[in-house]
mmCIF file of C-alpha atoms in Angstrom:
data_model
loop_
_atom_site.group_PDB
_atom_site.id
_atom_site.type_symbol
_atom_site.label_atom_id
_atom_site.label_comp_id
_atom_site.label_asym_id
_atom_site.label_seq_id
_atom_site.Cartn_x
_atom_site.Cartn_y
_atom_site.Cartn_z
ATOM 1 C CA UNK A 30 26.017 125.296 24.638
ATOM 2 C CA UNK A 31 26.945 123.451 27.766
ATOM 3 C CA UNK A 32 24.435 120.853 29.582
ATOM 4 C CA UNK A 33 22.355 122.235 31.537
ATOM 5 C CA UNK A 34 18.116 122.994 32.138
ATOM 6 C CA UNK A 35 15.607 121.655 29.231
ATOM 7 C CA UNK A 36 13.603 124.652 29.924
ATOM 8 C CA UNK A 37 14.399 127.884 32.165
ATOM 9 C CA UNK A 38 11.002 129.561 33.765
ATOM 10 C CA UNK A 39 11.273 133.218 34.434
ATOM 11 C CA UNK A 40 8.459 135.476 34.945
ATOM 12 C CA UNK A 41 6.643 137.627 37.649
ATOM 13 C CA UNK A 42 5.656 136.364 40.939
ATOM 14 C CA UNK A 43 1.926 134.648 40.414
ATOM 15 C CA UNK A 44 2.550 133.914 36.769
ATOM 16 C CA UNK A 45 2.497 130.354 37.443
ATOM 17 C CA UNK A 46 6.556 129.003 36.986
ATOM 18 C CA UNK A 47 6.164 126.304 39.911
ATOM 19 C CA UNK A 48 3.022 124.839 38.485
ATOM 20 C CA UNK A 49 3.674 125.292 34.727
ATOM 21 C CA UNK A 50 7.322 123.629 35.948
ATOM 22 C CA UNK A 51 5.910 120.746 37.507
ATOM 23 C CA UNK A 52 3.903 119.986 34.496
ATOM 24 C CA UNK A 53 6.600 120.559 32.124
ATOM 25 C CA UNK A 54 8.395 118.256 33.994
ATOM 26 C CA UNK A 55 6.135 115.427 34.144
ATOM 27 C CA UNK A 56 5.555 115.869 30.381
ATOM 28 C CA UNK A 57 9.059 115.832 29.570
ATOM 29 C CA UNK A 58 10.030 112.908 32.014
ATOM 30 C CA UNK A 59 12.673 115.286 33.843
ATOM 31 C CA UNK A 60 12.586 116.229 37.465
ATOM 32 C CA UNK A 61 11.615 119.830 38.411
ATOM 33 C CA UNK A 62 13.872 122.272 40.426
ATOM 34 C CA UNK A 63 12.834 126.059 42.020
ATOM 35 C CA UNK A 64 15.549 128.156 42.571
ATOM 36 C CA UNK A 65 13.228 130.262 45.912
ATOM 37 C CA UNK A 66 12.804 126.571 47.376
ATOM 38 C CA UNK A 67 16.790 125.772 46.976
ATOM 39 C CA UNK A 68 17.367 129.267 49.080
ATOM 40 C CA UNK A 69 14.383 128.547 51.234
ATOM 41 C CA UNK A 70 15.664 124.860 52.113
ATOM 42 C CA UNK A 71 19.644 126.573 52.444
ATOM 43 C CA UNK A 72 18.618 128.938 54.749
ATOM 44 C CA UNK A 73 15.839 127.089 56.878
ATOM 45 C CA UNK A 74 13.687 130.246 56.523
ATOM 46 C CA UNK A 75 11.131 131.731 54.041
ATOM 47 C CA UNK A 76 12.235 134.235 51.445
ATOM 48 C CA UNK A 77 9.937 137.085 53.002
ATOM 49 C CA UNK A 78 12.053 136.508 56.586
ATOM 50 C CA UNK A 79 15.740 136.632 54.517
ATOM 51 C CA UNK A 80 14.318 139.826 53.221
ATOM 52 C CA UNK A 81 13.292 141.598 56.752
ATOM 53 C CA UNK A 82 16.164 139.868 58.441
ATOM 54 C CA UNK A 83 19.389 140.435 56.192
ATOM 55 C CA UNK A 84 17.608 143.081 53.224
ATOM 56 C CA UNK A 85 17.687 142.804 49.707
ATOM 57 C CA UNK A 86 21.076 142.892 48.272
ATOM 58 C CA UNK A 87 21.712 139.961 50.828
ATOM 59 C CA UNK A 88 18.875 137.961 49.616
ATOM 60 C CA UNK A 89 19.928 139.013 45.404
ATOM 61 C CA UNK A 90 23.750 137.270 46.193
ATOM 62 C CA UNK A 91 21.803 133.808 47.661
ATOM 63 C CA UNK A 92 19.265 134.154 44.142
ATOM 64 C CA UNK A 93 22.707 134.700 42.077
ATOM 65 C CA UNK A 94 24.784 131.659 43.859
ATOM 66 C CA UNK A 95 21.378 129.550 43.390
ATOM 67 C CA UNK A 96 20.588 130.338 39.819
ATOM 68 C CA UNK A 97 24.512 129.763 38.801
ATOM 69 C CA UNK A 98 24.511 126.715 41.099
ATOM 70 C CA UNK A 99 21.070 125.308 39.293
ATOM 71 C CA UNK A 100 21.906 126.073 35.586
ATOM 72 C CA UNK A 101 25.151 124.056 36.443
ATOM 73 C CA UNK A 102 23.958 120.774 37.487
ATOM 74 C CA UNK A 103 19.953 120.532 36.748
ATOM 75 C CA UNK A 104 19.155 119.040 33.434
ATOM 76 C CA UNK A 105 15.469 119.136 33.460
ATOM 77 C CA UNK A 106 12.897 122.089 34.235
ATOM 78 C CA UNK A 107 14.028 125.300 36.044
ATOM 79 C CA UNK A 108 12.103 127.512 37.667
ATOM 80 C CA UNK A 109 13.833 131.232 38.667
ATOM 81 C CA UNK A 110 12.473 133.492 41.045
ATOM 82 C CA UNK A 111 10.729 136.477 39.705
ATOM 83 C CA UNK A 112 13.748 138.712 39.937
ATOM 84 C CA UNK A 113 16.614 136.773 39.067
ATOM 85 C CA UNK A 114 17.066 138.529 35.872
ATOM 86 C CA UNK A 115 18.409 141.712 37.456
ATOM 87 C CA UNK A 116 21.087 139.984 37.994
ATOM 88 C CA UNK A 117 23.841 140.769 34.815
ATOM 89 C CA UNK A 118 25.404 137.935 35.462
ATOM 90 C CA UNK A 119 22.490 135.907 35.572
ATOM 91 C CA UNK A 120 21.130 137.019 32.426
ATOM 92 C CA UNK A 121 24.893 136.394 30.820
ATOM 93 C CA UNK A 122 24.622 132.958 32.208
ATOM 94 C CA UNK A 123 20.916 132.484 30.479
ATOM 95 C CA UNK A 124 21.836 133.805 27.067
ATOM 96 C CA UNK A 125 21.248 131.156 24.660
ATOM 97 C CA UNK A 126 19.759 128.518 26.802
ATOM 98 C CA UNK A 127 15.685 127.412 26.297
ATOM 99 C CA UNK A 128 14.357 130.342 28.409
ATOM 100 C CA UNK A 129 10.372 130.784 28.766
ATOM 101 C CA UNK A 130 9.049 134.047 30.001
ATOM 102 C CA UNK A 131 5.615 133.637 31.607
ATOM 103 C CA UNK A 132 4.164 136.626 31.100
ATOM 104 C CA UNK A 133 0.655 138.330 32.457
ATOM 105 C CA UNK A 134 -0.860 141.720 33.339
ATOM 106 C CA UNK A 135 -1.542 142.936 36.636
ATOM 107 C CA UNK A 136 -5.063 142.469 36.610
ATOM 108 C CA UNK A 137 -3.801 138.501 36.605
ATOM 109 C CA UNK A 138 -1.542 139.023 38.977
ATOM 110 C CA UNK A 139 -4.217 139.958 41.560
ATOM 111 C CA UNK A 140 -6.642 137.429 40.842
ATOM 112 C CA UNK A 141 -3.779 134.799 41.111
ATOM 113 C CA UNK A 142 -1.691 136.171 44.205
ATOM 114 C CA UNK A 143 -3.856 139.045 45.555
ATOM 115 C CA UNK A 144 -0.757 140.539 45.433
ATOM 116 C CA UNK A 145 -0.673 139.484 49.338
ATOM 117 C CA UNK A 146 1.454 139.918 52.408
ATOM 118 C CA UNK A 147 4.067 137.335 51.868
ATOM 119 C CA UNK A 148 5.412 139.313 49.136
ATOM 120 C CA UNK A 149 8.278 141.400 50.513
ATOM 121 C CA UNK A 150 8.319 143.570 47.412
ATOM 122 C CA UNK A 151 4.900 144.702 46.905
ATOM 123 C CA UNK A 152 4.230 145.392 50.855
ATOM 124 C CA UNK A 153 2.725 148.716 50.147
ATOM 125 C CA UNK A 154 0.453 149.737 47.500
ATOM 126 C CA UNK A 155 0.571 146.565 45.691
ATOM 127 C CA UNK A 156 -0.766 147.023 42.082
ATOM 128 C CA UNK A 157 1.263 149.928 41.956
ATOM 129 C CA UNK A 158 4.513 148.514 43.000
ATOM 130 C CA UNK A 159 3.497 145.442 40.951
ATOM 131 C CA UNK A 160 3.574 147.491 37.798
ATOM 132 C CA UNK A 161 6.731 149.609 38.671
ATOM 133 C CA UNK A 162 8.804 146.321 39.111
ATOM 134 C CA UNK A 163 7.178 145.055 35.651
ATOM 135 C CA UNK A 164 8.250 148.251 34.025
ATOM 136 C CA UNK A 165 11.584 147.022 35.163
ATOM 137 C CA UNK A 166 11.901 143.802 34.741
ATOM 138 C CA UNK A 167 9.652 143.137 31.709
ATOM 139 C CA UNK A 168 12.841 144.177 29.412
ATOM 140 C CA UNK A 169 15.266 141.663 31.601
ATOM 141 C CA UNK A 170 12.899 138.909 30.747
ATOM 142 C CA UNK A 171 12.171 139.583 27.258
ATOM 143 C CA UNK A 172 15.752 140.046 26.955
ATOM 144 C CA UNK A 173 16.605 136.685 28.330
ATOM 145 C CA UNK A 174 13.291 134.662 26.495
ATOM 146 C CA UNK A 175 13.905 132.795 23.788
ATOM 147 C CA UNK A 176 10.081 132.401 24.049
ATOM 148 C CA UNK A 177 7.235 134.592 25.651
ATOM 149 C CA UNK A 178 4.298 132.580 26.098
ATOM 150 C CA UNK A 179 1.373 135.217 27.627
ATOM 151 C CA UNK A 180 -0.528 132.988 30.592
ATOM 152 C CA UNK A 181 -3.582 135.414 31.297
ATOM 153 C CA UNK A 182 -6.704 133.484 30.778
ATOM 154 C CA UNK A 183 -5.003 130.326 30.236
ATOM 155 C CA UNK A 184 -4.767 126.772 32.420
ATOM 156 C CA UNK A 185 -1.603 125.443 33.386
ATOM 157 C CA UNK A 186 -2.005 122.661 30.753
ATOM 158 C CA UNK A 187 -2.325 125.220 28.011
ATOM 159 C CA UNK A 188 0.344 127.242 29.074
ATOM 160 C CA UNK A 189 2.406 123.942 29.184
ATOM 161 C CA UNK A 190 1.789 123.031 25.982
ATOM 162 C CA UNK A 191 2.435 126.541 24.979
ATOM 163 C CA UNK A 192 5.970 126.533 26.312
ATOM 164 C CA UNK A 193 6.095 122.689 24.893
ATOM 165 C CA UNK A 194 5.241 124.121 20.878
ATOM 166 C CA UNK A 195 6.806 127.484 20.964
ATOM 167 C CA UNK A 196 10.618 125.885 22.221
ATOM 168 C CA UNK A 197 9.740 122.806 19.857
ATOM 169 C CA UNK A 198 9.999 119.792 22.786
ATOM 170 C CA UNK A 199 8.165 116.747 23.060
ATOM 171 C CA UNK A 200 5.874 115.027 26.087
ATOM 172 C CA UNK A 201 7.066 111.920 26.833
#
């Protein structure tokens, strides 16, 4: 395998990949990187506007470009946005490497998120379209996991060290 991320973070929106990333990165004395924030800061605009502005498929190509662009030069944690893996390409690109899966039932999801507005995907009927994307996407990011580490119930510390034990890494 190729240089590239200590630790890929994929999961659902809410399930906590920018926090649990910015902890894994301070423990591992590596810098952090978000693959939403590198299209947010390319396109001067949020996520939710590339979506009403230029639709989905539109947004899907930036994700792709970012996630390829990310696994190629960052060597510390990554985080991916929650539906990178429907990407083939992506998940090609993943196989092999340290991949986490953040995992967490709906009933998480809403206490985290609310499942609110700024969530161009789950703009109507939330906890339903919430668990029709999982039904999706839960077999794209088992399939791409080298790990699943559940993160209902748990801190961001424990899910940390969780990711830390179950891909074998050491804290600085």
């Amino acid at each position: 395998m190729t240089a590239g991320p200590l630790v890929v973070l994929v999961g659902p929106m809410g399930s906590g990949k920018s926090t649990v990333g910015e902890l894994l990165a301070e423990r591992l004395g590596v810098s952090y990187r978000d693959t939403d924030t590198d299209i947010v800061t390319a396109q001067g605009r949020p996520i939710s506007d590339i979506f009403v502005d230029e639709g989905e498929p539109y947004f899907r190509e930036l994700e792709r470009q970012a996630v390829a662009a990310a696994v190629a030069e960052h060597t510390g944690v990554l985080a991916l946005g929650g539906g990178a893996v429907l990407d083939e390409g992506t998940r090609t690109l993943l196989a092999g490497r340290p991949v986490a899966y953040l995992s967490m039932d709906v009933e998480e999801a809403v206490r985290r998120v609310g499942l609110g507005a700024a969530r161009p995907l789950l703009a109507v009927n939330p906890r339903r379209q919430w668990r029709e994307l999982m039904e999706a996407r839960r077999p794209l990011y088992t399939e791409v996991a080298r790990v699943v580490v559940a993160t209902d119930d748990r801190t961001p510390e424990e899910v940390a060290q969780a990711v830390l034990d179950a891909l074998e890494l050491k804290d600085v």
